JSON list of C-alpha atoms and ligand atoms in Angstrom, two decimals:
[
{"chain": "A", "resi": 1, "resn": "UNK", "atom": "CA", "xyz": [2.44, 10.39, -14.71]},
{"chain": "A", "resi": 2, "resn": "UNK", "atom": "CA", "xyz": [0.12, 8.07, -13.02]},
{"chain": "A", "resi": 3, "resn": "UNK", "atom": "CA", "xyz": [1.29, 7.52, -9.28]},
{"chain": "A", "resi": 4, "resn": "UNK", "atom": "CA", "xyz": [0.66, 3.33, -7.83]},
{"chain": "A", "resi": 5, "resn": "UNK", "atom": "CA", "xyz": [1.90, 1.95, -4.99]},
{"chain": "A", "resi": 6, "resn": "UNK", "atom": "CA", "xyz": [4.54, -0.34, -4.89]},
{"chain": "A", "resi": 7, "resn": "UNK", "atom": "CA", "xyz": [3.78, -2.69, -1.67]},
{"chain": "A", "resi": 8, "resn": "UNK", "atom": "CA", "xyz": [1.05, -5.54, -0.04]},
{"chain": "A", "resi": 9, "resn": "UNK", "atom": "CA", "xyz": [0.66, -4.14, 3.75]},
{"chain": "A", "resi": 10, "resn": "UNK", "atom": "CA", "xyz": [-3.19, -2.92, 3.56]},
{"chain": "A", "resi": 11, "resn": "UNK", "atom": "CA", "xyz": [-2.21, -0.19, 6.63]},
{"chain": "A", "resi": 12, "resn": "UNK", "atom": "CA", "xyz": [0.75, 1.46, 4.35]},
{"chain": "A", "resi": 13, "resn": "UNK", "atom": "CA", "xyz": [-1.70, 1.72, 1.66]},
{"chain": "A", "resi": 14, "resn": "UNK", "atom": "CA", "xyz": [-4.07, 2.96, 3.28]},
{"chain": "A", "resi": 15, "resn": "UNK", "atom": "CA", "xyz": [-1.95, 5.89, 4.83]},
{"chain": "A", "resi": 16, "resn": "UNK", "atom": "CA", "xyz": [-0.88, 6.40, 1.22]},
{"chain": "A", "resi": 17, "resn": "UNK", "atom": "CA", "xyz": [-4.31, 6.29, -0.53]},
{"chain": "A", "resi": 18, "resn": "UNK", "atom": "CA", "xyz": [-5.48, 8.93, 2.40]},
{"chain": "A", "resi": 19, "resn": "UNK", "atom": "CA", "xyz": [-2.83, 11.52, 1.50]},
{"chain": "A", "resi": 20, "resn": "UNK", "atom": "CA", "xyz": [-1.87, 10.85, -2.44]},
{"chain": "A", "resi": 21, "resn": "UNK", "atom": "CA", "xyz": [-3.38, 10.47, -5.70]},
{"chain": "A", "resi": 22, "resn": "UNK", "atom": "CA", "xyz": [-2.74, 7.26, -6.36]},
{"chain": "A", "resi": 23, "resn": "UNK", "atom": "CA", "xyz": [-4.48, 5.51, -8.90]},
{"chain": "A", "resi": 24, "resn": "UNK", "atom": "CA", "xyz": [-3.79, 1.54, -7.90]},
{"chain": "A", "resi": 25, "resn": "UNK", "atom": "CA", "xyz": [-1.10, -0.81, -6.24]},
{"chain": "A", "resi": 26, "resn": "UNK", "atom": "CA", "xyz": [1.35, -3.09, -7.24]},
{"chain": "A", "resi": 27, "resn": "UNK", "atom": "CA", "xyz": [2.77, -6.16, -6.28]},
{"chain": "A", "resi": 28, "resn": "UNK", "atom": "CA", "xyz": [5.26, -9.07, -7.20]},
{"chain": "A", "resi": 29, "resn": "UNK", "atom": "CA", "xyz": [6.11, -12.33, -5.58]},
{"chain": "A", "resi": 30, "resn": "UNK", "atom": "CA", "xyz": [8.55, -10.73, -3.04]},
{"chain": "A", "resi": 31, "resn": "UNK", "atom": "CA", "xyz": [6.29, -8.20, -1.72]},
{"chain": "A", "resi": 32, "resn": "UNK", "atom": "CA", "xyz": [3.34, -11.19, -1.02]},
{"chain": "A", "resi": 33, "resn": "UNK", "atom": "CA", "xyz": [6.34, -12.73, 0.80]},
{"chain": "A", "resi": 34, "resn": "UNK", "atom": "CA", "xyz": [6.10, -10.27, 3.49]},
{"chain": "A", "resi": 35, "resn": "UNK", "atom": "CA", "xyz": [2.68, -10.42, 4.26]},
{"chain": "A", "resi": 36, "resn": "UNK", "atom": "CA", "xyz": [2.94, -14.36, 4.60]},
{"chain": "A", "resi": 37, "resn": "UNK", "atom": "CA", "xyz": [-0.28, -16.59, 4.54]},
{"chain": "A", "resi": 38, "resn": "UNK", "atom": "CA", "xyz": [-2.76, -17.02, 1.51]},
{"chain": "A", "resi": 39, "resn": "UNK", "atom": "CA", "xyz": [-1.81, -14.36, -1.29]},
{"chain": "A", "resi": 40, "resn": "UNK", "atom": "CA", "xyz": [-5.30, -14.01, -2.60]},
{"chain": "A", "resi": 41, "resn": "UNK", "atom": "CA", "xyz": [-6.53, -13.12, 1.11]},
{"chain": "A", "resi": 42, "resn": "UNK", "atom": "CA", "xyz": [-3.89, -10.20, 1.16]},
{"chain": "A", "resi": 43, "resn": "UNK", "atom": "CA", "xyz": [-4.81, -9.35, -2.76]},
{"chain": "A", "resi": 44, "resn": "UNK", "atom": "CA", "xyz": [-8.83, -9.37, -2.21]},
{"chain": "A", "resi": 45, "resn": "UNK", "atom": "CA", "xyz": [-8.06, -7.28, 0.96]},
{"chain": "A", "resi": 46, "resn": "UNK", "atom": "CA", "xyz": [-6.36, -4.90, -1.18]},
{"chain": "A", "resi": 47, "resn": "UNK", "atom": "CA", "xyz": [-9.26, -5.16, -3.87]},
{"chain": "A", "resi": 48, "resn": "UNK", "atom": "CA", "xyz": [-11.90, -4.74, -1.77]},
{"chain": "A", "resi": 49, "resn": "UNK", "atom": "CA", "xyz": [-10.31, -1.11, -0.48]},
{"chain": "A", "resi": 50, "resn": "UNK", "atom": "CA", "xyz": [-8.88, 0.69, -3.32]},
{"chain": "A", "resi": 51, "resn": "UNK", "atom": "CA", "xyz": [-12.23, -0.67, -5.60]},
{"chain": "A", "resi": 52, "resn": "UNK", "atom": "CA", "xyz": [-12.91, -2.04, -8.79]},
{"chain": "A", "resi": 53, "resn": "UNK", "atom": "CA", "xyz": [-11.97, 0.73, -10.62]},
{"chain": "A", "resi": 54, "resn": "UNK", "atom": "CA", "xyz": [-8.21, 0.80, -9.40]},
{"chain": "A", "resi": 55, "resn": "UNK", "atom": "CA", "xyz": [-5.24, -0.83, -11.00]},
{"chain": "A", "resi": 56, "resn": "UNK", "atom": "CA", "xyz": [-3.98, -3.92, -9.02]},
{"chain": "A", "resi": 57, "resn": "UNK", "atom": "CA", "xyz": [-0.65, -5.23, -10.65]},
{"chain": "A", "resi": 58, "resn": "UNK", "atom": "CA", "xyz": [-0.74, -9.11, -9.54]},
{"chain": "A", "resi": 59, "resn": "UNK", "atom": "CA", "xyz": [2.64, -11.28, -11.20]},
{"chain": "A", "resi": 60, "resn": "UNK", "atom": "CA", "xyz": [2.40, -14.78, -12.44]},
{"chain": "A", "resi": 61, "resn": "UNK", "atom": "CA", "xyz": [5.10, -17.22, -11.27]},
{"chain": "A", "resi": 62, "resn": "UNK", "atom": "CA", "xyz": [4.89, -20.33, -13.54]},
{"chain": "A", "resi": 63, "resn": "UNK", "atom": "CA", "xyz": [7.46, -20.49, -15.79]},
{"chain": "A", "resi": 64, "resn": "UNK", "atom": "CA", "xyz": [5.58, -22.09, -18.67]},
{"chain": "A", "resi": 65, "resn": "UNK", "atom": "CA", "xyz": [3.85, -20.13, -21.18]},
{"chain": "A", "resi": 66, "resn": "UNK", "atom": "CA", "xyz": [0.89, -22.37, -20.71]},
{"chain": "A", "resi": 67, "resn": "UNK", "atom": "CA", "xyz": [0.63, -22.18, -17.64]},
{"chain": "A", "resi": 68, "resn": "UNK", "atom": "CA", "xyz": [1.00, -18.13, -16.96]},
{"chain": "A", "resi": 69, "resn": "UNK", "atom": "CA", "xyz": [-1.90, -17.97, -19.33]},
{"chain": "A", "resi": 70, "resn": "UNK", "atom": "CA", "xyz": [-3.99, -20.42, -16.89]},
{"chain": "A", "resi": 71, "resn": "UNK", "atom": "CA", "xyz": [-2.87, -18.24, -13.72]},
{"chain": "A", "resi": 72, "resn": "UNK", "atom": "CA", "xyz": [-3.69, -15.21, -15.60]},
{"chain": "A", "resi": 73, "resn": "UNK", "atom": "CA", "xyz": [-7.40, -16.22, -15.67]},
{"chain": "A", "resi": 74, "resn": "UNK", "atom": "CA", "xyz": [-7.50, -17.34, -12.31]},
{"chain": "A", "resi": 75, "resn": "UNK", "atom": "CA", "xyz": [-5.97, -14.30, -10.98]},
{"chain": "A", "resi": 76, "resn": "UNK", "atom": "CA", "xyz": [-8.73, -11.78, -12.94]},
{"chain": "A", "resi": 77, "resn": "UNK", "atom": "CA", "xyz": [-11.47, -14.10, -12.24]},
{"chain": "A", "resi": 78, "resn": "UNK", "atom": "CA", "xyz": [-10.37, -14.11, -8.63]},
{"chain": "A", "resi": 79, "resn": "UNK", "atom": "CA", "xyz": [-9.70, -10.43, -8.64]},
{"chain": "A", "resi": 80, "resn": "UNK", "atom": "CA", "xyz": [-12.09, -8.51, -11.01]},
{"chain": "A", "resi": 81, "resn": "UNK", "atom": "CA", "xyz": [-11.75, -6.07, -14.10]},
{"chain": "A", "resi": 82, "resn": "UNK", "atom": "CA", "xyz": [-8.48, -3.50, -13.65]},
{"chain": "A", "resi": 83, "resn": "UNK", "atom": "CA", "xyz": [-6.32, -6.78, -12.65]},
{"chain": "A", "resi": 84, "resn": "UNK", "atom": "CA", "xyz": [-2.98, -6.27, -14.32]},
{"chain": "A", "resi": 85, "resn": "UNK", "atom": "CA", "xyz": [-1.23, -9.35, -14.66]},
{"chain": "A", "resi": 86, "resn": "UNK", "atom": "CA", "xyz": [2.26, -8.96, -14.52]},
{"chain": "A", "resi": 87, "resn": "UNK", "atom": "CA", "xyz": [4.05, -11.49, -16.89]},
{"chain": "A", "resi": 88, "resn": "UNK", "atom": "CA", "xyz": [8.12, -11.44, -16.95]},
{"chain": "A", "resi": 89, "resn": "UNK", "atom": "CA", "xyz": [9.42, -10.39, -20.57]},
{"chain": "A", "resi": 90, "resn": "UNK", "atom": "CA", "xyz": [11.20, -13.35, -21.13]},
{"chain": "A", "resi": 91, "resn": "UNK", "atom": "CA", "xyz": [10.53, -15.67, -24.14]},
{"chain": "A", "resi": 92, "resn": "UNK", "atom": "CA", "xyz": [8.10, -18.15, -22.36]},
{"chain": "A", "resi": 93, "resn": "UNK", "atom": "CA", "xyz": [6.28, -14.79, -20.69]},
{"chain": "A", "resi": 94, "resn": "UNK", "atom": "CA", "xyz": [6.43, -13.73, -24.40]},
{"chain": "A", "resi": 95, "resn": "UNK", "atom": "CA", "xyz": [5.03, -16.48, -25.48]},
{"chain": "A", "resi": 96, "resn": "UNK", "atom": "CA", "xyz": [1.93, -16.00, -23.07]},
{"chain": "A", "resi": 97, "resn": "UNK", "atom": "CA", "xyz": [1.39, -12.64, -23.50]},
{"chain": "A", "resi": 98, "resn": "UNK", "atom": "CA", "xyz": [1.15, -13.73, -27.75]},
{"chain": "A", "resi": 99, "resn": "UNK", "atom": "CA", "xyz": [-1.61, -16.21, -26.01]},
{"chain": "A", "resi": 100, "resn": "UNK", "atom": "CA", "xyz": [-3.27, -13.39, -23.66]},
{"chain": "A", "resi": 101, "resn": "UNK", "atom": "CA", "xyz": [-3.62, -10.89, -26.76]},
{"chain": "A", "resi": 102, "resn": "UNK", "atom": "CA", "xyz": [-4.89, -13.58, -29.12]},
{"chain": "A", "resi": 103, "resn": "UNK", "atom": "CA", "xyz": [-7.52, -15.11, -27.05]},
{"chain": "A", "resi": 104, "resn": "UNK", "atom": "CA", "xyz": [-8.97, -12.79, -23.70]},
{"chain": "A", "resi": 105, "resn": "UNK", "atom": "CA", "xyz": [-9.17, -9.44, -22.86]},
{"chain": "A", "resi": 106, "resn": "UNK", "atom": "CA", "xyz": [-6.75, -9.77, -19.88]},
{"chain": "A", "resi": 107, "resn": "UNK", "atom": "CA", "xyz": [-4.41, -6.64, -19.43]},
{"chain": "A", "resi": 108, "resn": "UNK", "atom": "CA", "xyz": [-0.99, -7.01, -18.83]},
{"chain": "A", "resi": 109, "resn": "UNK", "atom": "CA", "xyz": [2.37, -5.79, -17.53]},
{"chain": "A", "resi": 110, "resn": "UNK", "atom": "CA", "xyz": [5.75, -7.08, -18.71]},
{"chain": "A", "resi": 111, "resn": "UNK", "atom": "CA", "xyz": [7.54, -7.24, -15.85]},
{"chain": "A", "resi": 112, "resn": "UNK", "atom": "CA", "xyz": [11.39, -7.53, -15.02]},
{"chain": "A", "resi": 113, "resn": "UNK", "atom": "CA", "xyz": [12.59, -5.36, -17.33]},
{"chain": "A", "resi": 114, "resn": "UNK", "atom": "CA", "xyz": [16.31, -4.38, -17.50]},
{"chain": "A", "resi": 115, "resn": "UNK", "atom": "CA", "xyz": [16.68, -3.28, -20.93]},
{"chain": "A", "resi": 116, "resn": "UNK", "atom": "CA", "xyz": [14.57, -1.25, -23.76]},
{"chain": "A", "resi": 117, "resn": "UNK", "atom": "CA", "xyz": [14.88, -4.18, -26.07]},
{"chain": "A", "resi": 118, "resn": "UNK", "atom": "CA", "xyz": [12.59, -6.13, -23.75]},
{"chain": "A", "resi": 119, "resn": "UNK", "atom": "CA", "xyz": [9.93, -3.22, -23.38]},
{"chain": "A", "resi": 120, "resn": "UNK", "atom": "CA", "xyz": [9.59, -3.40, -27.48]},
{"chain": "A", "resi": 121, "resn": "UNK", "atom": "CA", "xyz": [9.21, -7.10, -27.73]},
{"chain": "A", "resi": 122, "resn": "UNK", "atom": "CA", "xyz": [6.73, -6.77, -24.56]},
{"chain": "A", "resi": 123, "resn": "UNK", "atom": "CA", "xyz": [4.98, -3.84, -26.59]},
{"chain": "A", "resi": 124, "resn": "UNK", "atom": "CA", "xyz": [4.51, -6.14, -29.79]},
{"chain": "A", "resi": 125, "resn": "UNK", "atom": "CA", "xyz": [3.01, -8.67, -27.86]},
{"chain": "A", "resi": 126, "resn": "UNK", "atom": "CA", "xyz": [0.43, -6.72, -26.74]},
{"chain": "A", "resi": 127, "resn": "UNK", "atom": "CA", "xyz": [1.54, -5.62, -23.30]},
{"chain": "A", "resi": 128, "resn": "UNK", "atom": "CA", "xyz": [-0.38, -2.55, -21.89]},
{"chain": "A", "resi": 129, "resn": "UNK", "atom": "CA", "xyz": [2.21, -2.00, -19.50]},
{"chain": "A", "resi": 130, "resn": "UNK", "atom": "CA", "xyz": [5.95, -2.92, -19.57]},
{"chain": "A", "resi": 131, "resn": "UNK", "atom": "CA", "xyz": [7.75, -1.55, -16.30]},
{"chain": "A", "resi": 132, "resn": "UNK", "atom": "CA", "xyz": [11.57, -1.53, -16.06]},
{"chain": "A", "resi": 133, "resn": "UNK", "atom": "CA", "xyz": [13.17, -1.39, -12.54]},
{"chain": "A", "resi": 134, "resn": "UNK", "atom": "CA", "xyz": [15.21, 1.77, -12.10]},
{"chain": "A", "resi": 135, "resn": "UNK", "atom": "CA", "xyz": [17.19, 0.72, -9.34]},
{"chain": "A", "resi": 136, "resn": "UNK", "atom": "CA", "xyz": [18.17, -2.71, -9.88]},
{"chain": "A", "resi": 137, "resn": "UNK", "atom": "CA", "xyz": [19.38, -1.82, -13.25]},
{"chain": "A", "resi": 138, "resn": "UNK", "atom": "CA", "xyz": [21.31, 1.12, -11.78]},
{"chain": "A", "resi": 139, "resn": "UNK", "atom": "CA", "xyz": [22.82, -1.33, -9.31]},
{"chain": "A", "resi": 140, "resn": "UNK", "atom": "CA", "xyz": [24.18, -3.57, -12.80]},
{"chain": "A", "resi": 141, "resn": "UNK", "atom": "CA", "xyz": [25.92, -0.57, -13.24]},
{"chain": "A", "resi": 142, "resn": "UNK", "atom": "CA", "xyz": [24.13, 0.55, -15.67]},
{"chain": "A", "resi": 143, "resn": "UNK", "atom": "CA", "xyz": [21.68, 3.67, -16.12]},
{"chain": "A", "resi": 144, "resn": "UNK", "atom": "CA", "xyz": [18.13, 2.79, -15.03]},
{"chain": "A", "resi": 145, "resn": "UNK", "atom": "CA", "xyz": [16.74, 5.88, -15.50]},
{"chain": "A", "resi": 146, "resn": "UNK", "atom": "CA", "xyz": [17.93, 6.32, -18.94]},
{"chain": "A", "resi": 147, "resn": "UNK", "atom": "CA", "xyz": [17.03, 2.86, -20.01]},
{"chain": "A", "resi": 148, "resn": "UNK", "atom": "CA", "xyz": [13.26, 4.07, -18.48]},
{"chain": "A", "resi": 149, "resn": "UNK", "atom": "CA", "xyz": [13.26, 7.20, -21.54]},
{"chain": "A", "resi": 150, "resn": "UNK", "atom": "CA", "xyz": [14.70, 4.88, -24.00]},
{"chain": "A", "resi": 151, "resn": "UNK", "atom": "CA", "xyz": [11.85, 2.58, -23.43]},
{"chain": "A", "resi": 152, "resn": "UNK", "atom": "CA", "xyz": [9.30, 5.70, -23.51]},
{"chain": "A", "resi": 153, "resn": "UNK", "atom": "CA", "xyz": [10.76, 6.66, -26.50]},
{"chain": "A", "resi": 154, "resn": "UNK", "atom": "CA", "xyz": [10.99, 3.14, -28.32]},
{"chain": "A", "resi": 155, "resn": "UNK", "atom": "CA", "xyz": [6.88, 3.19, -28.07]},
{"chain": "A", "resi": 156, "resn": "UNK", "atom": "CA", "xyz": [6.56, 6.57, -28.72]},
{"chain": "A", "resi": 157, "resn": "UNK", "atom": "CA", "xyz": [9.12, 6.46, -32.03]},
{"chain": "A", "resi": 158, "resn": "UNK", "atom": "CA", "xyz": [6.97, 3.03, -32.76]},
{"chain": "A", "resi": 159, "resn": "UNK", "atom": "CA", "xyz": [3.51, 4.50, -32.59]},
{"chain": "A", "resi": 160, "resn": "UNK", "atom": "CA", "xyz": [2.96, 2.08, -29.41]},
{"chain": "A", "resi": 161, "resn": "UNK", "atom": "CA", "xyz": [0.16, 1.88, -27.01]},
{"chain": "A", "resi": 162, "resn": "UNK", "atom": "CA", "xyz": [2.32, -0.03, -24.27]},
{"chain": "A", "resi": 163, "resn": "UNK", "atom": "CA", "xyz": [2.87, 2.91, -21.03]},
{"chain": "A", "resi": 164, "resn": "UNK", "atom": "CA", "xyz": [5.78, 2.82, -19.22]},
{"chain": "A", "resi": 165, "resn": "UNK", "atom": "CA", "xyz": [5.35, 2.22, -15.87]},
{"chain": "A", "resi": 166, "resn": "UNK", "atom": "CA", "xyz": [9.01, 2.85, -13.98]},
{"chain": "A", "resi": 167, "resn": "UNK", "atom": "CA", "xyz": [9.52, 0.71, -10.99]},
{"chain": "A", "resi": 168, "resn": "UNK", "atom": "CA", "xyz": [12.24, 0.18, -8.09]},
{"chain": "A", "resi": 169, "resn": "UNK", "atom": "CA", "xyz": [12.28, 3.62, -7.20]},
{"chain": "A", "resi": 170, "resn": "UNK", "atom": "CA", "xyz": [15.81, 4.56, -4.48]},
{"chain": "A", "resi": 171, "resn": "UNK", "atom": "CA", "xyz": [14.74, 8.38, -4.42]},
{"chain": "A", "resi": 172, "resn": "UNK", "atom": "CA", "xyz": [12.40, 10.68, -5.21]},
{"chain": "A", "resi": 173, "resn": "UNK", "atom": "CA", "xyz": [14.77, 12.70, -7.32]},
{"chain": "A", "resi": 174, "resn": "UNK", "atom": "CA", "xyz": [14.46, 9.97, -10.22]},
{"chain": "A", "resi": 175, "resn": "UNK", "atom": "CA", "xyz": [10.70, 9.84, -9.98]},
{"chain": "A", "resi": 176, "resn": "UNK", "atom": "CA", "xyz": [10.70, 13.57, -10.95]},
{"chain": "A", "resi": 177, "resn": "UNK", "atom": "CA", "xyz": [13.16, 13.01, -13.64]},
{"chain": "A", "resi": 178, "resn": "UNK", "atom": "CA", "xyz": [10.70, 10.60, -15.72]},
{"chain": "A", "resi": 179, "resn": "UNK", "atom": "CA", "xyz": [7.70, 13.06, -14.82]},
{"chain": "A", "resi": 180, "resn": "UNK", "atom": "CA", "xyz": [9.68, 15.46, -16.47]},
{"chain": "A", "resi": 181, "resn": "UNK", "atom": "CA", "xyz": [9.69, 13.11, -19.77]},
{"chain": "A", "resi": 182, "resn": "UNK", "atom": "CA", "xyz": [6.12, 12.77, -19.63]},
{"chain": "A", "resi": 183, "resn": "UNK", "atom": "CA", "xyz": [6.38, 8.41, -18.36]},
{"chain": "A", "resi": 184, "resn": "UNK", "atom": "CA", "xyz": [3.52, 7.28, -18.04]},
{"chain": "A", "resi": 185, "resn": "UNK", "atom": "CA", "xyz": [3.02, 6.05, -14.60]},
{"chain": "A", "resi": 186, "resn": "UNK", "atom": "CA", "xyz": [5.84, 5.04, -11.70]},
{"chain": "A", "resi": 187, "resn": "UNK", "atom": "CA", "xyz": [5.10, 2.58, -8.63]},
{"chain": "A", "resi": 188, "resn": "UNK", "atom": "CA", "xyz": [6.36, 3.83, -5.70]},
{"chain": "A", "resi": 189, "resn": "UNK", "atom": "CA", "xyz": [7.37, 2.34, -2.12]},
{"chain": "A", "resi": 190, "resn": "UNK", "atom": "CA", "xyz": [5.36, 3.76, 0.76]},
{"chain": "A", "resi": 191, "resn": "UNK", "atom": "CA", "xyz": [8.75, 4.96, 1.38]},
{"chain": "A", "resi": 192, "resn": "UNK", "atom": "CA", "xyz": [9.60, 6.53, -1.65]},
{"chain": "A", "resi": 193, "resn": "UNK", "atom": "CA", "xyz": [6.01, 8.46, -1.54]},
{"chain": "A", "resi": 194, "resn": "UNK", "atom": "CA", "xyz": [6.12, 9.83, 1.75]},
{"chain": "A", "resi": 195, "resn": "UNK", "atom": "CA", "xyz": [9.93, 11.38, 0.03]},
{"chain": "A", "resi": 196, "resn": "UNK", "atom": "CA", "xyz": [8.48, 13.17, -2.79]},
{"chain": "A", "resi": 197, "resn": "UNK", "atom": "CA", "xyz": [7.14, 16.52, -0.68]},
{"chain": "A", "resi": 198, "resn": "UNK", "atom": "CA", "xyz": [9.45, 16.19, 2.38]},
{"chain": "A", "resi": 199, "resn": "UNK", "atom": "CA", "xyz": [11.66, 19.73, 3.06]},
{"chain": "A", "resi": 200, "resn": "UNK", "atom": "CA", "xyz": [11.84, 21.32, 6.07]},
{"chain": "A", "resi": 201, "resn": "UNK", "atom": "CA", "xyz": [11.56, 24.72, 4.41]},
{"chain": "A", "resi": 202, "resn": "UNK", "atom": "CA", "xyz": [8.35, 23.75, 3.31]},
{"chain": "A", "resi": 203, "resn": "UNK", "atom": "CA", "xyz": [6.64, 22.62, 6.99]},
{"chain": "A", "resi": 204, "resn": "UNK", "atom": "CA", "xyz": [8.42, 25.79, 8.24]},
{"chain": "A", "resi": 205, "resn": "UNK", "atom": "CA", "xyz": [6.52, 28.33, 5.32]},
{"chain": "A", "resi": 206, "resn": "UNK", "atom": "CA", "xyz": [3.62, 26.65, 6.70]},
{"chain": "A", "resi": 207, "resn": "UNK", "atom": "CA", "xyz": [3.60, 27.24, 9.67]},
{"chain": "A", "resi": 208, "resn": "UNK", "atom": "CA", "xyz": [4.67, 30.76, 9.68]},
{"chain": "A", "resi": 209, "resn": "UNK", "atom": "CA", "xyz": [1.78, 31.49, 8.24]},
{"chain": "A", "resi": 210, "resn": "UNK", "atom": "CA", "xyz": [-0.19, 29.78, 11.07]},
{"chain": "A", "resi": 211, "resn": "UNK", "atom": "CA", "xyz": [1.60, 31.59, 13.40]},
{"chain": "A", "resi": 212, "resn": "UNK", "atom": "CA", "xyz": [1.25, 35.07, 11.64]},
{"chain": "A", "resi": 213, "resn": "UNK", "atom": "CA", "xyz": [-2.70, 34.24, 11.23]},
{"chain": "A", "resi": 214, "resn": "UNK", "atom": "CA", "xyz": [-2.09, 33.31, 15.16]},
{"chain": "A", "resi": 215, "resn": "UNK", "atom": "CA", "xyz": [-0.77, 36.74, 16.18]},
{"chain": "A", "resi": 216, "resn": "UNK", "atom": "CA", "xyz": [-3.86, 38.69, 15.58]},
{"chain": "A", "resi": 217, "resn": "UNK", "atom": "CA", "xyz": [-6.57, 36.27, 14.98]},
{"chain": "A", "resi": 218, "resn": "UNK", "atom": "CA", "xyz": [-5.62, 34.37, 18.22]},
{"chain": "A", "resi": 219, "resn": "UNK", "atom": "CA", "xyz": [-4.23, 30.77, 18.95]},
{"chain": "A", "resi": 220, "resn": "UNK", "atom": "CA", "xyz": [-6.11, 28.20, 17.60]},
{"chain": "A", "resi": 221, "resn": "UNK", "atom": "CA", "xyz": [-7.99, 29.86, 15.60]},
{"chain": "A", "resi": 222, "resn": "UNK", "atom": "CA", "xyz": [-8.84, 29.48, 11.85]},
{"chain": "A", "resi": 223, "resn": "UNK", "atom": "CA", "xyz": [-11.01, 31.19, 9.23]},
{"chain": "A", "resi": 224, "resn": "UNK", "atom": "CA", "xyz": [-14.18, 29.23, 10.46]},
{"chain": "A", "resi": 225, "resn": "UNK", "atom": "CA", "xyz": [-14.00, 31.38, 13.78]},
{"chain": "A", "resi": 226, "resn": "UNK", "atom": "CA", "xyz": [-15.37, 34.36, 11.26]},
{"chain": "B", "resi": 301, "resn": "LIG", "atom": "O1", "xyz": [7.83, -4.93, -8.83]},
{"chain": "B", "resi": 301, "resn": "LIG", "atom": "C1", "xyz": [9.16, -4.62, -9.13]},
{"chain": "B", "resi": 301, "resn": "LIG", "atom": "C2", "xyz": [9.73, -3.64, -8.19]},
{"chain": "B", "resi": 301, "resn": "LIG", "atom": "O2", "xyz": [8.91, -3.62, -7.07]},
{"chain": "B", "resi": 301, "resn": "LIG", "atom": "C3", "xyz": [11.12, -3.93, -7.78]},
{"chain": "B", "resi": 301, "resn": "LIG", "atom": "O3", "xyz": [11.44, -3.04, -6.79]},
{"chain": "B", "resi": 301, "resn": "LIG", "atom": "O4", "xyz": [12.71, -2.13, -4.91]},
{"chain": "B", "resi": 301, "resn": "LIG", "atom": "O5", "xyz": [12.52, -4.62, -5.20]},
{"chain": "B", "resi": 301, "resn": "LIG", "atom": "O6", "xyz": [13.93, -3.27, -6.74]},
{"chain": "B", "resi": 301, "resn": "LIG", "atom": "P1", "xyz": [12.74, -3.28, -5.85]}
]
């Protein structure tokens, strides 16, 4: 499962990026409302650190087809090749991504999803990504996580190339549950990564060792001092 993160601040995802594989950030409309100011500054800032090789997730907001289709080529010219544009998988997004597939090379990302039936119209329109949001569905009162493997399994069962990539994320515990089905990828919260390794038992296994190397080697010292 391919690990992004799910946020705008350049300092969180940089103290991600330093400590995680990650392989490329996400954002939405909500997120660039925290950071304020021009969107493309914040965007290019993020660009210009994780490089061009990285995923960057970037959502349209018109709600025309036509239109989507004209901020999806200003958004990849503005922000290079591995520019994801995330589309919502409703019937004029639909309608764009038939566009998108038919006449560029743009990836994509259906975005908003809250059920599987979504995902497979998404897939058939030639979305490489479709990315349902765990939590928020969860908090319908319904089951995110299982509408996440239902949508793995409706492009597996359909020979489909569209990934999964699980979003809205309240714990780490349902991160490792769609590892465990083999999704795709998962974009995370700074939050939400900085949860996945976090026990106490672990820090203190750690550090017994230290302290056991410690006891005869001396303090401070390391395997360099030999
Ligand atoms: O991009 C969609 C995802 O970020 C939603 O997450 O936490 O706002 O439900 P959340």
């Amino acid at each position: 499962m391919k690990l992004l993160i799910d946020d705008a601040h350049i300092d969180k995802i940089k103290n991600i990026y330093e400590f995680y594989p990650v392989v490329g950030v996400t954002t939405n409309p909500t997120i660039l409302s925290k950071i304020g100011g021009n969107p493309f500054d914040t965007l290019k800032e993020i660009r210009e650190f994780i490089g061009e090789d990285a995923q960057l997730h970037v959502q349209a907001v018109s709600r025309r087809a036509d239109e989507i289709v004209e901020e999806a080529w200003h958004i990849v010219e503005t922000l290079g090749a591995n520019t994801f544009v995330k589309i919502p998988a409703v019937p004029e997004g639909f309608k764009a991504m038939k566009i998108l597939t038919e006449t560029s090379e743009i990836p994509f990302t259906a975005t908003a999803i809250y059920t599987p039936m979504q995902a497979f119209i998404a897939g058939q329109c030639g979305a490489n990504y479709a990315a349902p949001y765990v939590n928020r569905i969860d908090n319908m009162g319904f089951n995110g996580l299982t509408v996440a493997k239902e949508i793995q399994q409706v492009f597996e069962r359909n020979f489909m190339e569209t990934e999964v990539i699980a979003a809205s994320f309240k714990n780490s515990q349902q991160v490792l549950e769609l590892c465990m089905c083999g999704v795709s990828a998962a974009t995370l919260s700074p939050e939400i990564f900085t949860a996945l390794v976090k026990n106490s038992a672990i820090n203190s296994a750690v550090e017994d060792f230290i302290s056991d190397f410690e006891s005869f080697a001396g303090k401070d010292k390391t395997m360099l001092d030999f």
